[in-house]
GROMACS .gro file of C-alpha atoms in nm:
model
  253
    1UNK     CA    1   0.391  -1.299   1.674
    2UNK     CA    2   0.245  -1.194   1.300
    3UNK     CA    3  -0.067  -1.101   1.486
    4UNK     CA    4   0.128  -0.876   1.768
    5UNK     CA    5   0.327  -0.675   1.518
    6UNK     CA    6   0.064  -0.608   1.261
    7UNK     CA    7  -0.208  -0.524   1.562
    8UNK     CA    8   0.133  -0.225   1.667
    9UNK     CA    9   0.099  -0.133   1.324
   10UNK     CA   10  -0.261  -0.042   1.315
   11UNK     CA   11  -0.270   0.137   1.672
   12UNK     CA   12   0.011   0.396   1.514
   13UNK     CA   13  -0.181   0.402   1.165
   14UNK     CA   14  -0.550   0.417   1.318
   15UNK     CA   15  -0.467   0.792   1.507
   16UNK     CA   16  -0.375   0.947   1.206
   17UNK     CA   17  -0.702   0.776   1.024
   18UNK     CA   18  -0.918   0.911   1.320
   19UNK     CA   19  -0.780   1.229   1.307
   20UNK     CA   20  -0.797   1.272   0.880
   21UNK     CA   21  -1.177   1.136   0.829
   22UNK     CA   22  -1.229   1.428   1.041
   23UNK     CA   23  -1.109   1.707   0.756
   24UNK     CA   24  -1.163   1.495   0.459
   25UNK     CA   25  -1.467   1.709   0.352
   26UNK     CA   26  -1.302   2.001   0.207
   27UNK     CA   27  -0.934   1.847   0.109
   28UNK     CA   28  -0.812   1.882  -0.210
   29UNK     CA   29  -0.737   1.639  -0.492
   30UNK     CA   30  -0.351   1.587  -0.397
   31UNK     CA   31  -0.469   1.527  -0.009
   32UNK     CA   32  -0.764   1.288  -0.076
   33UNK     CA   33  -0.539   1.101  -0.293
   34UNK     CA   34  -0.284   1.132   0.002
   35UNK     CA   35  -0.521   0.993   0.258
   36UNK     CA   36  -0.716   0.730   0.041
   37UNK     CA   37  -0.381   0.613   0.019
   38UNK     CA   38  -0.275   0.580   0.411
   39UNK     CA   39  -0.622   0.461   0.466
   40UNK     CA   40  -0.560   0.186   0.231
   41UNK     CA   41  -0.247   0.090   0.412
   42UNK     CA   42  -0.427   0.110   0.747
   43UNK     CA   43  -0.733  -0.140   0.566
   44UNK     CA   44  -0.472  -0.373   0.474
   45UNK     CA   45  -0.381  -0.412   0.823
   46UNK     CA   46  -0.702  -0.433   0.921
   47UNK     CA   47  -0.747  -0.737   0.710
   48UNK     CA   48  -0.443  -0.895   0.788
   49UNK     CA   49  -0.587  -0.869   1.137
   50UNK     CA   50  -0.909  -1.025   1.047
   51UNK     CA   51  -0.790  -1.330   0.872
   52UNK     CA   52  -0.491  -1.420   1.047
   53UNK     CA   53  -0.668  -1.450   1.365
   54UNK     CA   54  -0.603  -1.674   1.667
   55UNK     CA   55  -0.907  -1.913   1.689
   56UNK     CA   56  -1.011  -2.098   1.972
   57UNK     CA   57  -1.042  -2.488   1.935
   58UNK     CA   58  -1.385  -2.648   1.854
   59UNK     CA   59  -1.419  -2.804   2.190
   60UNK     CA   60  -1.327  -2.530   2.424
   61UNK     CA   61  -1.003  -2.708   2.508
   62UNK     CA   62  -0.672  -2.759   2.327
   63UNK     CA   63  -0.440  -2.557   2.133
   64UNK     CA   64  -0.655  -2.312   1.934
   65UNK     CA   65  -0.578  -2.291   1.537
   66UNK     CA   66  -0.485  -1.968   1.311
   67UNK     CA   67  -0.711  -1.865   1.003
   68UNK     CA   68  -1.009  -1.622   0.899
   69UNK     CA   69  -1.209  -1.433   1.121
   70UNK     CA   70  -1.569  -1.357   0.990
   71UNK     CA   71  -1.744  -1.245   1.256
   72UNK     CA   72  -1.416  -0.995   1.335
   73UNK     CA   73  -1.407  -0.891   0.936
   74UNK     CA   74  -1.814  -0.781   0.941
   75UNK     CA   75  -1.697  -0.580   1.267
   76UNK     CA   76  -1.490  -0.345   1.087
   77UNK     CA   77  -1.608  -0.336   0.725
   78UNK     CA   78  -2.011  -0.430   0.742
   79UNK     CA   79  -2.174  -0.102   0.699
   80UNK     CA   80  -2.392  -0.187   0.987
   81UNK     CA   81  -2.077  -0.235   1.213
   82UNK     CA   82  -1.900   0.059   1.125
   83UNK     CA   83  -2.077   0.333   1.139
   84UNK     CA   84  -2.116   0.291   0.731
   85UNK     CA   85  -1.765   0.372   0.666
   86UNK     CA   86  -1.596   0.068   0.613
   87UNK     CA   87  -1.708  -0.015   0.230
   88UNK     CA   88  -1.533   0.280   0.200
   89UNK     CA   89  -1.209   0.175   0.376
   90UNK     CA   90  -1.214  -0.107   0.151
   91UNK     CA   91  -1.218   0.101  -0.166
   92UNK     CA   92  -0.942   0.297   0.010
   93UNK     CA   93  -0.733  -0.025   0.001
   94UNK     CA   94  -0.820  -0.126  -0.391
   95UNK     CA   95  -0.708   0.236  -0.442
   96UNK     CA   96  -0.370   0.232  -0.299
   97UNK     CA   97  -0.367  -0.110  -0.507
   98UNK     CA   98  -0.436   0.046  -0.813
   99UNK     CA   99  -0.193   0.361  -0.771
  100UNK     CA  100   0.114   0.102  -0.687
  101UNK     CA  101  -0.006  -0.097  -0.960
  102UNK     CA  102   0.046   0.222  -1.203
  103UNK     CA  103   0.368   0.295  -1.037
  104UNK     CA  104   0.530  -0.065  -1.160
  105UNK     CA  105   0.357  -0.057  -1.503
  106UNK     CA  106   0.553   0.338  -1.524
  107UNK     CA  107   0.867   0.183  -1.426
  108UNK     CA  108   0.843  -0.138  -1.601
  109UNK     CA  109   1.130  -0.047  -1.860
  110UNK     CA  110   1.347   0.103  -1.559
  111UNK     CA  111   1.321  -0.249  -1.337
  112UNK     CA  112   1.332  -0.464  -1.678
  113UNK     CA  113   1.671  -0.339  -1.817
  114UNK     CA  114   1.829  -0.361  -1.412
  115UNK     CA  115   2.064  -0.588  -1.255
  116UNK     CA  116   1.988  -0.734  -0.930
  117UNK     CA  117   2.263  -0.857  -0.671
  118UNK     CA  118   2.215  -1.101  -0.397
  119UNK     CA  119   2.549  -1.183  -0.386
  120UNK     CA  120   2.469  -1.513  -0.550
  121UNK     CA  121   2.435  -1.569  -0.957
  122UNK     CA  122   2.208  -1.835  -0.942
  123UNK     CA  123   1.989  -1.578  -0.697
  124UNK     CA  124   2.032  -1.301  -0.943
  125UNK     CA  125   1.913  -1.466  -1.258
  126UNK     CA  126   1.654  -1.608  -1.015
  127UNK     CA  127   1.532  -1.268  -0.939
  128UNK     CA  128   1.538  -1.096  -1.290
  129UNK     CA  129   1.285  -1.366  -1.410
  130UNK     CA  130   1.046  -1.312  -1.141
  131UNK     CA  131   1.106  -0.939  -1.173
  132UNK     CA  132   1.045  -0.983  -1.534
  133UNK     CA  133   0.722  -1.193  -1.457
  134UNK     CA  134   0.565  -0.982  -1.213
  135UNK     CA  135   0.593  -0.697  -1.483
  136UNK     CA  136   0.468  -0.935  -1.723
  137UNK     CA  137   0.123  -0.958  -1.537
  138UNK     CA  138   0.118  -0.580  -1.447
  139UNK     CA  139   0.164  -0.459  -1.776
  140UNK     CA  140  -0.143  -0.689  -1.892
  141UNK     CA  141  -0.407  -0.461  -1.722
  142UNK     CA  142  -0.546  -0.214  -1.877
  143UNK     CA  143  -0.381   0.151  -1.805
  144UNK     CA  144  -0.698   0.297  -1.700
  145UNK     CA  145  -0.634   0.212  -1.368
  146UNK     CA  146  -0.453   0.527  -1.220
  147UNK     CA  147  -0.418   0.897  -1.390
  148UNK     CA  148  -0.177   1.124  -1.179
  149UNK     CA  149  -0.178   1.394  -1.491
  150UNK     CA  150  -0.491   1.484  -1.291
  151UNK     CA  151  -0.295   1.603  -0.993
  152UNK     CA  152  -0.061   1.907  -0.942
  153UNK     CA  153  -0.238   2.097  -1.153
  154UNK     CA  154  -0.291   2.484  -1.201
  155UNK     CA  155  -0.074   2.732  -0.967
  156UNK     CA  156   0.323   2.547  -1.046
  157UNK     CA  157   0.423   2.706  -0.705
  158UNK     CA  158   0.095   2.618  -0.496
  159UNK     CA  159   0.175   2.242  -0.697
  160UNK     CA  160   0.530   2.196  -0.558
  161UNK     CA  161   0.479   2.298  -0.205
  162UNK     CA  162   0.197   2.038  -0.163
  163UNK     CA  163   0.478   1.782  -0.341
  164UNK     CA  164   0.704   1.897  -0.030
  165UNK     CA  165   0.409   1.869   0.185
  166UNK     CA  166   0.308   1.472   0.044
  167UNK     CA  167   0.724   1.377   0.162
  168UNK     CA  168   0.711   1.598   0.501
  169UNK     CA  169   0.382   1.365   0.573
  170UNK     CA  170   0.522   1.042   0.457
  171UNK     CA  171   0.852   1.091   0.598
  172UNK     CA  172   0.641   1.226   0.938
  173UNK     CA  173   0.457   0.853   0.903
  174UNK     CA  174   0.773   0.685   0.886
  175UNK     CA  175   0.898   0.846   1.238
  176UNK     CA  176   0.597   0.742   1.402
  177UNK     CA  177   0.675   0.409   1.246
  178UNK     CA  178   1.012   0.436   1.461
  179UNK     CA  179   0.795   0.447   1.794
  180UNK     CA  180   0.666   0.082   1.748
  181UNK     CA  181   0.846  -0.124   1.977
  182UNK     CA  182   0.837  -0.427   1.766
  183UNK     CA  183   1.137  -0.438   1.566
  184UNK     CA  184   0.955  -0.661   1.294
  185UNK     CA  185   0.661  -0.504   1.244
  186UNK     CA  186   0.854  -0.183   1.287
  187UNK     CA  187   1.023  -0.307   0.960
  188UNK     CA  188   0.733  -0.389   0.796
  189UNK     CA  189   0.586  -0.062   0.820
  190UNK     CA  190   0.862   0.157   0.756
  191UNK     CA  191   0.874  -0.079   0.425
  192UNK     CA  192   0.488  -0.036   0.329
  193UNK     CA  193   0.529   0.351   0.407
  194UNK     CA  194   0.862   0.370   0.115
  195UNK     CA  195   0.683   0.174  -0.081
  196UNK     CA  196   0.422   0.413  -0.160
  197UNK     CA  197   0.671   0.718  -0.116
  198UNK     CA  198   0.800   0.521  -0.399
  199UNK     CA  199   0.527   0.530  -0.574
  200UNK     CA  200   0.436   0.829  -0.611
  201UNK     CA  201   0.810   0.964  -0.663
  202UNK     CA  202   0.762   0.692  -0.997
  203UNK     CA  203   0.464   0.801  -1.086
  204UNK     CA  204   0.557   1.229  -1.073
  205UNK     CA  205   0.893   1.167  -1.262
  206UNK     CA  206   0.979   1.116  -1.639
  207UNK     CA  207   0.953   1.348  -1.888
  208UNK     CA  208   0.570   1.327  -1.908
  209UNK     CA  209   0.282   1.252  -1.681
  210UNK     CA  210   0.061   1.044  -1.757
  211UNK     CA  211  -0.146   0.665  -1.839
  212UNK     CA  212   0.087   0.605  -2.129
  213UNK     CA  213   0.435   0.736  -1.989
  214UNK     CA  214   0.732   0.537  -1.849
  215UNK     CA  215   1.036   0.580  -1.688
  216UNK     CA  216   1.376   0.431  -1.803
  217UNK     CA  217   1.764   0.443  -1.763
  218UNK     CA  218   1.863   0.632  -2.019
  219UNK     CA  219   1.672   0.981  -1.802
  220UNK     CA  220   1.843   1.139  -1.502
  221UNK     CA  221   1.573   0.905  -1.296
  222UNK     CA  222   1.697   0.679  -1.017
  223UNK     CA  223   1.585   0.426  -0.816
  224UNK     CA  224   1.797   0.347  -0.488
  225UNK     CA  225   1.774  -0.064  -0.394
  226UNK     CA  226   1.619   0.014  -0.108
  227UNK     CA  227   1.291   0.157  -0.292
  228UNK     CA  228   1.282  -0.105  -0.531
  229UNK     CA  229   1.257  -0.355  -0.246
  230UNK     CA  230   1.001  -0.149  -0.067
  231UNK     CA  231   0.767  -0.090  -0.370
  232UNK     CA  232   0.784  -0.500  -0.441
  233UNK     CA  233   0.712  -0.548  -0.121
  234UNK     CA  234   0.483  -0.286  -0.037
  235UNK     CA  235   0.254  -0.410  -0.353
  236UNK     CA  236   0.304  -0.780  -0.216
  237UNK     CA  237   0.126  -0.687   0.098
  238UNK     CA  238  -0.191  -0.499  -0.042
  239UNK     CA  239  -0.172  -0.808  -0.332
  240UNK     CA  240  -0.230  -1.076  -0.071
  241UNK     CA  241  -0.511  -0.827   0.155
  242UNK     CA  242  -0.723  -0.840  -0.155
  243UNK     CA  243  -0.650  -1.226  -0.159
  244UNK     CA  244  -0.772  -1.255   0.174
  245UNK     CA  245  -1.087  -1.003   0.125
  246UNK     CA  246  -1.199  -1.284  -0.160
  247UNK     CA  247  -1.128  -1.538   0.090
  248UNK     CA  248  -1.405  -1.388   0.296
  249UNK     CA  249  -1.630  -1.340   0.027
  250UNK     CA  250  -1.599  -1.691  -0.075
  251UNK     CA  251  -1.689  -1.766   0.326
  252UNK     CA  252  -2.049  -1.586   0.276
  253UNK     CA  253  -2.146  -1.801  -0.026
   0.00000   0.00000   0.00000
């Protein structure tokens, strides 16, 4: 069933990927950004594909067994394989990684000094600490990992109507999310989408833009539940793709 609804999931994602490497050459900074980051979503599928694979039993007979796919990874990534371009596609993956990763480091006073409701106290204190932890660990890297001062620069009025264009082409994204039959994996990409919506509303807010800047409460900046449970989520998912690209690594030593 994981399998089914991630393998929806690409089929949507992959038609706007085949369409985009097309007019890559030529984008700007705000639109390369915009599709090294969908690209990254769509690798992360890919990989979830490739090591969550239905393998066939040793024998020939019997119930088959779930786990990594080698031979299936090297067909999409191996240069050979694909047509050279999927060393990129994995650096299009680490990249949405690393812009997330600079979006909970920015808002890392903002989720620290929040409440969180379950509905249960035991849950809540249960989910500040591992809040608190995860922030812990992202705030250890260094901040060199993500600069968005370099975007939306020059022309202010050329800079806002590509901002309107970034949310008409996530929020575009999400409807074709709403065509996947699955209702799960429907879910999970509407999810991934708003979590890097998320993002990038984090990282473009604040009173300065920048490695070193932050959002808090005590601004006009708000985060509804519903985007901080995307944007945990949504970093979860690329988190445990680079888990599983190791994984393969590991498998060719």
């Amino acid at each position: 069933m994981y399998t089914t609804c991630i393998r929806e999931l690409y089929r949507h994602l992959h038609i706007f990927i085949a369409y985009s490497i097309h007019v890559y050459v030529g984008m700007c900074l705000e639109k390369r950004v915009f599709y090294r980051m969908v690209s990254g979503l769509h690798t992360s599928i890919n990989v979830h594909l490739t090591a969550k694979c239905l393998l066939p039993a040793k024998n020939g007979y019997g119930v088959g067994t779930w786990g990594p796919n080698y031979n299936e990874f090297q067909k999409r990534f191996d240069p050979k394989r694909s047509n050279g371009r999927g060393p990129q596609f994995l650096k299009n993956l680490y990249f949405a990684y690393l812009v997330e990763l600079r979006a909970l480091a920015k808002a890392a006073p903002y989720l620290e000094q929040g409440n969180y409701f379950t509905g249960s106290q035991e849950e809540d204190s249960d989910v500040k600490k591992a809040v608190s932890s995860l922030l812990k660990v992202v705030e250890s890297f260094p901040d060199e990992h993500f600069d968005e001062s370099r975007l939306f620069q020059g022309d202010q009025n050329q800079a806002q109507n590509l901002k309107k264009e970034f949310r008409s082409h996530f929020l575009n994204i999400s409807r074709i999310m709403d065509c996947v039959g699955c209702d799960k994996c429907r879910l999970w990409g509407k999810l991934q989408v708003q979590g890097m919506g998320t993002a990038l509303k984090i990282l473009f807010s604040g009173d300065t833009i920048g490695p070193k800047s932050t959002v808090s409460r005590k601004g006009k900046f708000n985060l509804k539940r519903t985007e901080i449970v995307s944007l945990i989520n949504a970093f979860a998912r690329l988190s445990e793709s680079i888990k599983e690209i190791d994984l393969f690594r590991k498998m060719v030593r």
